[in-house]
mmCIF file of C-alpha atoms in Angstrom:
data_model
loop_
_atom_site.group_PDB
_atom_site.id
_atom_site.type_symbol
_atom_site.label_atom_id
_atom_site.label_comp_id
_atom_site.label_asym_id
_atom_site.label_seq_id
_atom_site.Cartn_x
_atom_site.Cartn_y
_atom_site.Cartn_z
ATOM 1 C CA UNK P 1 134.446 74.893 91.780
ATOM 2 C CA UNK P 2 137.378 74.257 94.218
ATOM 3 C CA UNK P 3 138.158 77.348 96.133
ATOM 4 C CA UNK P 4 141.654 78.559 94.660
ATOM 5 C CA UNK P 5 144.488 78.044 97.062
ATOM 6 C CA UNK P 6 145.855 81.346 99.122
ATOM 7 C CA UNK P 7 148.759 82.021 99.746
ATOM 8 C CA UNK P 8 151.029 85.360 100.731
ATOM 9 C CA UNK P 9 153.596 86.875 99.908
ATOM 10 C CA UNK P 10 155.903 89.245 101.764
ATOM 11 C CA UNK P 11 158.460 91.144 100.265
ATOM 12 C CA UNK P 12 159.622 94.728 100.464
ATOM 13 C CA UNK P 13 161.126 94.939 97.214
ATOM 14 C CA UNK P 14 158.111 96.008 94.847
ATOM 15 C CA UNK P 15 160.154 94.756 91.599
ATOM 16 C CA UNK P 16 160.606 91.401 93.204
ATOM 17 C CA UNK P 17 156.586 91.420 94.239
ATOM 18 C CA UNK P 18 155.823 92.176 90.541
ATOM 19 C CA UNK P 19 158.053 89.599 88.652
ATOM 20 C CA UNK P 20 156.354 87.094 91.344
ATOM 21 C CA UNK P 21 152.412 88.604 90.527
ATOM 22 C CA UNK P 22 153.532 87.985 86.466
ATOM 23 C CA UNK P 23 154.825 84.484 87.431
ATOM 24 C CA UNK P 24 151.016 83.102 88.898
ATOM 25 C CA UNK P 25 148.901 85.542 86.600
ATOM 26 C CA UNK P 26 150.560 83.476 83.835
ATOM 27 C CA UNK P 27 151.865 80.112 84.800
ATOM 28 C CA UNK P 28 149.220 79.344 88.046
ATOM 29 C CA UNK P 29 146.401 80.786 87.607
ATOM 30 C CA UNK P 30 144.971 78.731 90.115
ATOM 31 C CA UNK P 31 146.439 80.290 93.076
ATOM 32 C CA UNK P 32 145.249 83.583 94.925
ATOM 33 C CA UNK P 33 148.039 86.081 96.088
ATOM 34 C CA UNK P 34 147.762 88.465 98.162
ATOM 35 C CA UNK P 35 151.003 90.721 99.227
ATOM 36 C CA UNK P 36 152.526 92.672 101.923
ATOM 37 C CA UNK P 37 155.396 95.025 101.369
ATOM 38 C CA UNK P 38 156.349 94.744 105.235
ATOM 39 C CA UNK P 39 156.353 92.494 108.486
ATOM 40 C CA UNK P 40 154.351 94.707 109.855
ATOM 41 C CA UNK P 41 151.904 95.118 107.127
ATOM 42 C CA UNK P 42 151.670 91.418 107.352
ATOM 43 C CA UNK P 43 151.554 91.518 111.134
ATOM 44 C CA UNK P 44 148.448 94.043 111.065
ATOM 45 C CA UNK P 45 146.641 92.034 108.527
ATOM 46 C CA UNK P 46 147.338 88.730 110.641
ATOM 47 C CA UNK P 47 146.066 90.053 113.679
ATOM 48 C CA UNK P 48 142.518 91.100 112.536
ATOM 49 C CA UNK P 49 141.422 88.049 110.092
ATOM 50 C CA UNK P 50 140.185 85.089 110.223
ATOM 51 C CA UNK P 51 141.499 83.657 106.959
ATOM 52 C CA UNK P 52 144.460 81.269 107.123
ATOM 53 C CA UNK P 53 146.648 80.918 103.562
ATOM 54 C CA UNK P 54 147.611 77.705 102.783
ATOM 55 C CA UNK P 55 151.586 79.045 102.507
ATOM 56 C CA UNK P 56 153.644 82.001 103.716
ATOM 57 C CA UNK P 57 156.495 83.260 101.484
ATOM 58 C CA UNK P 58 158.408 85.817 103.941
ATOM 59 C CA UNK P 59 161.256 87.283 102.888
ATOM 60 C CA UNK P 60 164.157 87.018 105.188
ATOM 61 C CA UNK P 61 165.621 90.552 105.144
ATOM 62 C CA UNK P 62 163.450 93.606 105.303
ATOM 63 C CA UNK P 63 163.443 96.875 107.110
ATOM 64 C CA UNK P 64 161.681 97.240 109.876
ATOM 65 C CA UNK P 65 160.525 94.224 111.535
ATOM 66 C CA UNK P 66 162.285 91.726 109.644
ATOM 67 C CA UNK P 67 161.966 88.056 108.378
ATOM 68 C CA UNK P 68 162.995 86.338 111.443
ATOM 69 C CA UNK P 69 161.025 88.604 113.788
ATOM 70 C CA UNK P 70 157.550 87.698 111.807
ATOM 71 C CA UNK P 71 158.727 84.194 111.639
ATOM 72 C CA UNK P 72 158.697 84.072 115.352
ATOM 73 C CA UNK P 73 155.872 85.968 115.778
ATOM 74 C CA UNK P 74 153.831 83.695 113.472
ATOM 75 C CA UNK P 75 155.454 80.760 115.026
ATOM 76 C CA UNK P 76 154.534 81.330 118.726
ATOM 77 C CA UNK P 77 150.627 82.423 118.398
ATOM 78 C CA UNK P 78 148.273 79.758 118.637
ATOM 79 C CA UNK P 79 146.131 79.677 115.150
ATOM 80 C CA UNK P 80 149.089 80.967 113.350
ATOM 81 C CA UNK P 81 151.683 78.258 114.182
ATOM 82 C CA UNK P 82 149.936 76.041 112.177
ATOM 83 C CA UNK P 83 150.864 77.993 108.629
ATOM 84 C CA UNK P 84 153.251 76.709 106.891
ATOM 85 C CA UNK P 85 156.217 79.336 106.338
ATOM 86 C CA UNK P 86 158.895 79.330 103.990
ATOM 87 C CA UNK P 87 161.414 81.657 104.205
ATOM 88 C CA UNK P 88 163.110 83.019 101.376
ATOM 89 C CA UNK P 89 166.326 85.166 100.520
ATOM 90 C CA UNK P 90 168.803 85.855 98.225
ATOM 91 C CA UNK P 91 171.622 86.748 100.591
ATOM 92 C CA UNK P 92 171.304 85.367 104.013
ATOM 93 C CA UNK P 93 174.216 83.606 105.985
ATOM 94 C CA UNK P 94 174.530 80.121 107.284
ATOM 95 C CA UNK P 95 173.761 81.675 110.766
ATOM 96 C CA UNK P 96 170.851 83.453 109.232
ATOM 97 C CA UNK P 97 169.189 80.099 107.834
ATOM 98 C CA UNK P 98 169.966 78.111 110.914
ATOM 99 C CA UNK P 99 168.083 80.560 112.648
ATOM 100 C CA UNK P 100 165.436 80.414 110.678
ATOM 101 C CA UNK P 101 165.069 76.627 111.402
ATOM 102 C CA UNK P 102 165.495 76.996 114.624
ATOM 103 C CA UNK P 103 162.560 79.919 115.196
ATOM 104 C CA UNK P 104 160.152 76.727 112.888
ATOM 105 C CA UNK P 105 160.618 77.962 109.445
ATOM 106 C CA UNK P 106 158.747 74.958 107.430
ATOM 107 C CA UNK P 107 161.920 75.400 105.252
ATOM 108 C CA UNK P 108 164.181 77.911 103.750
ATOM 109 C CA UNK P 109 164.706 79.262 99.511
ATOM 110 C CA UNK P 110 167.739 80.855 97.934
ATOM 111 C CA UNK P 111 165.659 83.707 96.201
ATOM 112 C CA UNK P 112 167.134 82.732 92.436
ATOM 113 C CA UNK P 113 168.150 85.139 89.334
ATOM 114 C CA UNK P 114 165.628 85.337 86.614
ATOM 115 C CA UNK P 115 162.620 85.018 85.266
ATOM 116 C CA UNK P 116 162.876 81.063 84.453
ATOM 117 C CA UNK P 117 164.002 80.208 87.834
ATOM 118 C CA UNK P 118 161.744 81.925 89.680
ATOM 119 C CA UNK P 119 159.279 80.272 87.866
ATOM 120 C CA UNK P 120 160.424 76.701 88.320
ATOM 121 C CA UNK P 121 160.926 77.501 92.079
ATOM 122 C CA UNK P 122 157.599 78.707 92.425
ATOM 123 C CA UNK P 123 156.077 76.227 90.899
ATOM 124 C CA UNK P 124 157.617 73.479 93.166
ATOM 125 C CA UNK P 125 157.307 75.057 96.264
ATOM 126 C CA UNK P 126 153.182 76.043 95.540
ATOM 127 C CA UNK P 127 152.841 71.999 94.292
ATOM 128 C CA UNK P 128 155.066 71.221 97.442
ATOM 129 C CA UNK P 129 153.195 73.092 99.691
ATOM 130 C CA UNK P 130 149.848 73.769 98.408
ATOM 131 C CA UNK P 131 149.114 69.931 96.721
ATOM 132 C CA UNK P 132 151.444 67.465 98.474
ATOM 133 C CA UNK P 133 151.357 68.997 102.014
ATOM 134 C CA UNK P 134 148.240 68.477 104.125
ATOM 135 C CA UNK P 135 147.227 71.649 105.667
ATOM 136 C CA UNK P 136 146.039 71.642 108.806
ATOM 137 C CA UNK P 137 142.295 73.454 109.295
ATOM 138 C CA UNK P 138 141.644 76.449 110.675
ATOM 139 C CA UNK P 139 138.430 77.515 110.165
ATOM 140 C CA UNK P 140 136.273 79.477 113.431
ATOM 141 C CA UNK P 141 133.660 80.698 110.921
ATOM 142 C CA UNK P 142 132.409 77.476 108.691
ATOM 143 C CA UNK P 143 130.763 74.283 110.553
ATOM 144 C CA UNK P 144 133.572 71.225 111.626
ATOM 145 C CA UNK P 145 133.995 68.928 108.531
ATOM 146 C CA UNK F 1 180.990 55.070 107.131
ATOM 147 C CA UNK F 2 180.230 56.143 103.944
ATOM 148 C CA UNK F 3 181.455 53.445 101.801
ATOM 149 C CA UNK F 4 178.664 53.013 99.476
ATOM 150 C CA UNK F 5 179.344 56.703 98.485
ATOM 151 C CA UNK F 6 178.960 56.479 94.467
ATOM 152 C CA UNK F 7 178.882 59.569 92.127
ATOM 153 C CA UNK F 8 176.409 61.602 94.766
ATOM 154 C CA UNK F 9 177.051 62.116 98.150
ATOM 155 C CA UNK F 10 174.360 60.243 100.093
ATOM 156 C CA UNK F 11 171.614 61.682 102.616
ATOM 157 C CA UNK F 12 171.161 60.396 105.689
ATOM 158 C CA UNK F 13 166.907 59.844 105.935
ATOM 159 C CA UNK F 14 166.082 58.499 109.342
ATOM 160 C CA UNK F 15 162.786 57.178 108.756
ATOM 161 C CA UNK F 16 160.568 55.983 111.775
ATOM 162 C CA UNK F 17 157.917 53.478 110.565
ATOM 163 C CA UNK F 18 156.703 50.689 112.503
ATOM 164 C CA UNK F 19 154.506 48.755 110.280
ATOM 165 C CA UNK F 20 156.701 46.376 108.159
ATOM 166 C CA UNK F 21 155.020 46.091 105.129
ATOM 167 C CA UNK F 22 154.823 49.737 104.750
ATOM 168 C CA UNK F 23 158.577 49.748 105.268
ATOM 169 C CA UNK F 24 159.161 47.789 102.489
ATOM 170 C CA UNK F 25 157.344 49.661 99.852
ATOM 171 C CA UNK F 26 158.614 52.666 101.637
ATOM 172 C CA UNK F 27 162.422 51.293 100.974
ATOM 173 C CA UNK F 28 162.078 49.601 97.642
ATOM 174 C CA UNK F 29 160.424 53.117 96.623
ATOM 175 C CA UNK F 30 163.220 55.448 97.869
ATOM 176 C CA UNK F 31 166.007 53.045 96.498
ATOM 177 C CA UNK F 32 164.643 54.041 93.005
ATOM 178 C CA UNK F 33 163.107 57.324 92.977
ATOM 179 C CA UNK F 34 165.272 59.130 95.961
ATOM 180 C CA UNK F 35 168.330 57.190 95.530
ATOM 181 C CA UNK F 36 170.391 59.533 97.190
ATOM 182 C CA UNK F 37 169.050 58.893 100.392
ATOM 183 C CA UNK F 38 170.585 56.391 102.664
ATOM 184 C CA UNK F 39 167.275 55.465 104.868
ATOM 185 C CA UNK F 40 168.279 54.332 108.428
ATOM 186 C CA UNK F 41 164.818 52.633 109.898
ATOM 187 C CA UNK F 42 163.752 51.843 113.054
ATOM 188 C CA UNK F 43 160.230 50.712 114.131
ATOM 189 C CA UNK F 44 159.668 52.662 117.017
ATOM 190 C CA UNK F 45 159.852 55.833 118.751
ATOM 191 C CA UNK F 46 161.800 55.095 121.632
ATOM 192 C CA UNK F 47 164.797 53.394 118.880
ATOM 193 C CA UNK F 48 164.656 56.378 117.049
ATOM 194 C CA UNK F 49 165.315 58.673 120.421
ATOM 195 C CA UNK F 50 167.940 56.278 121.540
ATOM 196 C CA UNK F 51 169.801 56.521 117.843
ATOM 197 C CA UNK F 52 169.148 60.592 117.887
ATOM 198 C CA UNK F 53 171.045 60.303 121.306
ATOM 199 C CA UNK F 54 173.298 58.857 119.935
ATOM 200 C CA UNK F 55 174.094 60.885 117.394
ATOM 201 C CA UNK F 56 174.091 64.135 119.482
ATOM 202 C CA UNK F 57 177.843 62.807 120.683
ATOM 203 C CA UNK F 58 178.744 62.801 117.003
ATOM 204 C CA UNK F 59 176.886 65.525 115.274
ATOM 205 C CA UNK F 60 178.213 65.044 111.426
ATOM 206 C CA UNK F 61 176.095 61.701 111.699
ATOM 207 C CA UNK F 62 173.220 63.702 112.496
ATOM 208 C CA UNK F 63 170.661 63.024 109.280
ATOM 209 C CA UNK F 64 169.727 65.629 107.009
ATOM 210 C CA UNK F 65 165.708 65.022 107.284
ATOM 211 C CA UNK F 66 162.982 62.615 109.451
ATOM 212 C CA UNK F 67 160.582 60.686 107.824
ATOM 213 C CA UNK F 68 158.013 59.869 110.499
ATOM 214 C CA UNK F 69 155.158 57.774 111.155
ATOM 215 C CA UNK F 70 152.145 59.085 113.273
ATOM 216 C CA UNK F 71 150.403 55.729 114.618
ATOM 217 C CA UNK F 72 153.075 54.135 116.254
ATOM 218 C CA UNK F 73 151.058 52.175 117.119
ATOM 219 C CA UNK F 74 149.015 55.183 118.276
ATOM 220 C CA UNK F 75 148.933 58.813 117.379
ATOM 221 C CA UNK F 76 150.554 60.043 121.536
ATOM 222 C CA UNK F 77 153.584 58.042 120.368
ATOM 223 C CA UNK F 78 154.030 59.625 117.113
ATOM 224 C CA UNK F 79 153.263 63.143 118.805
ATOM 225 C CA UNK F 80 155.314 62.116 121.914
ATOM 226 C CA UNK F 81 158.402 61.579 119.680
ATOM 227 C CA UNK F 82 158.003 65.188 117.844
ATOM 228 C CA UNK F 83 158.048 66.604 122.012
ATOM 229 C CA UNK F 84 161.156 64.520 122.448
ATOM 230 C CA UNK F 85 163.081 65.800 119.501
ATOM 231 C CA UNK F 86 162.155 69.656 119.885
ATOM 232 C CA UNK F 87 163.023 69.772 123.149
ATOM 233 C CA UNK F 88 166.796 68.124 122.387
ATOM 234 C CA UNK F 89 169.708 69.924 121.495
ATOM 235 C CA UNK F 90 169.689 72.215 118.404
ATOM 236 C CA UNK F 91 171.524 70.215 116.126
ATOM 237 C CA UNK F 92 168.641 67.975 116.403
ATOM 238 C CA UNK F 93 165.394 70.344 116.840
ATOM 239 C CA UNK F 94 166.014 71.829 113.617
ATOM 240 C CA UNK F 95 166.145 68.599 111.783
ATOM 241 C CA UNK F 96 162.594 69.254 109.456
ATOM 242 C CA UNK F 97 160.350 66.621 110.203
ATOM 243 C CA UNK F 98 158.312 65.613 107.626
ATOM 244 C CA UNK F 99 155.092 63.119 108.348
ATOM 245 C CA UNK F 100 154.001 60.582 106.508
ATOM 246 C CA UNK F 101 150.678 59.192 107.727
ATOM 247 C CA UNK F 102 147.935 57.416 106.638
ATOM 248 C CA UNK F 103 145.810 59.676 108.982
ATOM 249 C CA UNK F 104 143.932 62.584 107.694
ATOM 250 C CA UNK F 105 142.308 63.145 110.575
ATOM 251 C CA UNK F 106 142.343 67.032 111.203
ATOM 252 C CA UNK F 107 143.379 67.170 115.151
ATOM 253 C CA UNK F 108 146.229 64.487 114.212
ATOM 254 C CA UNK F 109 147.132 66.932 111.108
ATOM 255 C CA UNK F 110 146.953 70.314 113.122
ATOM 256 C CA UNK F 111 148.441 68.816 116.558
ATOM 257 C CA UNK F 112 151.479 67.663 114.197
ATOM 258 C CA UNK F 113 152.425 70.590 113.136
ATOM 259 C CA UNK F 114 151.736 72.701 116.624
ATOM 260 C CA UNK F 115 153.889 70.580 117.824
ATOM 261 C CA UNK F 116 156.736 71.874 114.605
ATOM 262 C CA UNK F 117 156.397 68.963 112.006
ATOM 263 C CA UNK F 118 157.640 70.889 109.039
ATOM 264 C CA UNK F 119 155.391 69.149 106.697
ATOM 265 C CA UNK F 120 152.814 66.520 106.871
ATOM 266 C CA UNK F 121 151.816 64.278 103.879
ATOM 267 C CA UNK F 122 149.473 61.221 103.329
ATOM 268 C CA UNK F 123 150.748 57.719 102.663
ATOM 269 C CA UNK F 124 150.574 56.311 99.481
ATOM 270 C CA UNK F 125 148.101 53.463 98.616
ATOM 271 C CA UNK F 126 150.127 51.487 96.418
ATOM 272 C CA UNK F 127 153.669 51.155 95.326
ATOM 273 C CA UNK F 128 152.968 53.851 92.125
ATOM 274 C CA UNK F 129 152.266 56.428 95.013
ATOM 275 C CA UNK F 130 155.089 55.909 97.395
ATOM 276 C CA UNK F 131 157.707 56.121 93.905
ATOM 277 C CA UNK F 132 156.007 59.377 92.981
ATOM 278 C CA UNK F 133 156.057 60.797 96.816
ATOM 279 C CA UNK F 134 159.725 60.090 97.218
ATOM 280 C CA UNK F 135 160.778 61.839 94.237
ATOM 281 C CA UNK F 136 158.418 64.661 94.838
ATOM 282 C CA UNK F 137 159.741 64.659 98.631
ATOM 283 C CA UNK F 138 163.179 64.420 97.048
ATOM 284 C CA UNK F 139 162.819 67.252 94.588
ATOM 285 C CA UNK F 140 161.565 69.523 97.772
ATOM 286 C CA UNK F 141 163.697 68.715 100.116
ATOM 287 C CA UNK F 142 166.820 68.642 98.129
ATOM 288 C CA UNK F 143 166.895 70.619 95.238
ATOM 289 C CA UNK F 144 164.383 73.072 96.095
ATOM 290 C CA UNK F 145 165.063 73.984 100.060
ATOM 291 C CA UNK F 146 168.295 75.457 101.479
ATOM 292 C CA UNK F 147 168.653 72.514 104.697
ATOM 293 C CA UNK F 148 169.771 73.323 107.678
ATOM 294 C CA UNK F 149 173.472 71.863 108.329
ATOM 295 C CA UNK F 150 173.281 69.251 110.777
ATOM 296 C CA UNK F 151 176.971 70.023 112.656
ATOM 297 C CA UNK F 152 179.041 73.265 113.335
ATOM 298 C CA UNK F 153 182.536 71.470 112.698
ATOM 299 C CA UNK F 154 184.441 69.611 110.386
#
């Protein structure tokens, strides 16, 4: 059995994190999710485990530490950098995405409307990401391939 | 400029490759599954710096996305050229690289992306492979992704 593919998800709106949980449990199945309702929940997390996902979905605006702030954060320390991280949002500016690009965003997501389009963007961006993409290893704890 | 613009507005896809066989599967490929691209090639690192240059003086013809080669001919020049571009000007740092190797070595794969590839993906064996990665790159990259605009001004 392949070990399923992890990726997170970080997103302070819980009815957005639900719609997204309904989207894998029924149409991938072979993904594992785990979610964060903050930056700094993901920060926290990030700085006491080992595990690397194969994908970051990080929503761009949220209170507290926001989007950009964990994107740079992610983007500057050493075992992290190597994650891909896509940022997504349903409202941010031209400034905002440019930003994003700038601070190494692997690439940036209009958040859509609906069920249907959030499950057709998912779907790309996990097959984008997840199958097409070669991730880069990151592994302290099993032996060197 | 511009005057093989048909129905769709054309993408400027500077793709670095120096091994000429490659280059024309790589071409023949795009032509029919990412035919919105309009590929500008050159064969080394140091041509593609001197075009980027280039472009910095006229931003709008700044492309939309780098196709890159690692081994060219060795892995330093392919890394080298990733250096080069993130340290230039933002309209050109932000650019998304995107790798296309034949490597899957895992130091070449995690130095590319320390260094800020945006994405790094293996190169086809045969001519099936490179249409299917082009319109799988193509669906990403432009109907999937918000890009980042390459100039401020019209």
């Amino acid at each position: 059995m392949k070990k399923p593919h992890l990726l997170y998800v970080v997103d302070d709106s819980p009815d957005y994190r639900m719609l997204v949980e309904v989207v894998f449990r029924r149409f991938l199945p072979d993904y594992e999710l785990r979610f964060f309702e903050s930056g700094n929940e993901l920060k926290h997390h990030a700085l006491r485990t080992a595990e690397r996902p194969g994908l970051i979905l990080l929503d761009r605006h949220m209170p507290g530490q926001d989007g950009a702030q964990v994107l740079q954060l992610l983007k500057q320390h050493p075992t992290w950098q190597i994650v891909p991280v896509v940022m997504v949002s349903n409202n941010a500016s031209q400034e905002e995405k440019e930003e994003c690009y700038r601070l190494g965003a692997n690439s940036f997501l209009q958040k859509p409307i609906g069920f249907e389009p959030l499950k057709d963007l998912l779907t790309s961006t996990c097959y984008y990401w997840l199958y097409l993409n070669q991730q880069a290893s990151y592994s302290p704890l099993s032996p060197a391939q | 400029m511009n005057t093989n613009r048909t129905q769709r507005k054309k993408v400027k896809v500077l793709v670095i490759e120096d091994n000429d066989d490659h280059w024309v599967l790589m071409e023949k490929a795009m032509a029919s599954s990412f035919a919105e691209a309009s590929p500008i090639r050159v064969a080394s690192a140091e041509e593609g710096l001197k075009l980027l240059e280039d472009w910095l003086l006229e931003e709008w013809e700044m492309p939309k996305l780098i196709l890159q080669d690692l081994y060219l001919p060795d892995n330093e020049d392919g890394l080298g050229f990733i250096r080069r571009i993130k340290d230039m000007p933002l309209s050109c740092n932000r650019i998304p690289i995107v790798m296309l190797s034949s490597s899957s070595i895992r130091t070449d794969i995690t130095e590319a992306y320390q260094l800020g590839v945006s994405s790094y993906a293996l190169k086809p064996v045969d001519f099936q492979g490179w249409l299917t990665l082009f319109n799988d790159l193509r669906f990403y990259w432009l109907e999937t992704v918000t890009l980042p605009t390459t100039h401020y001004s019209l």
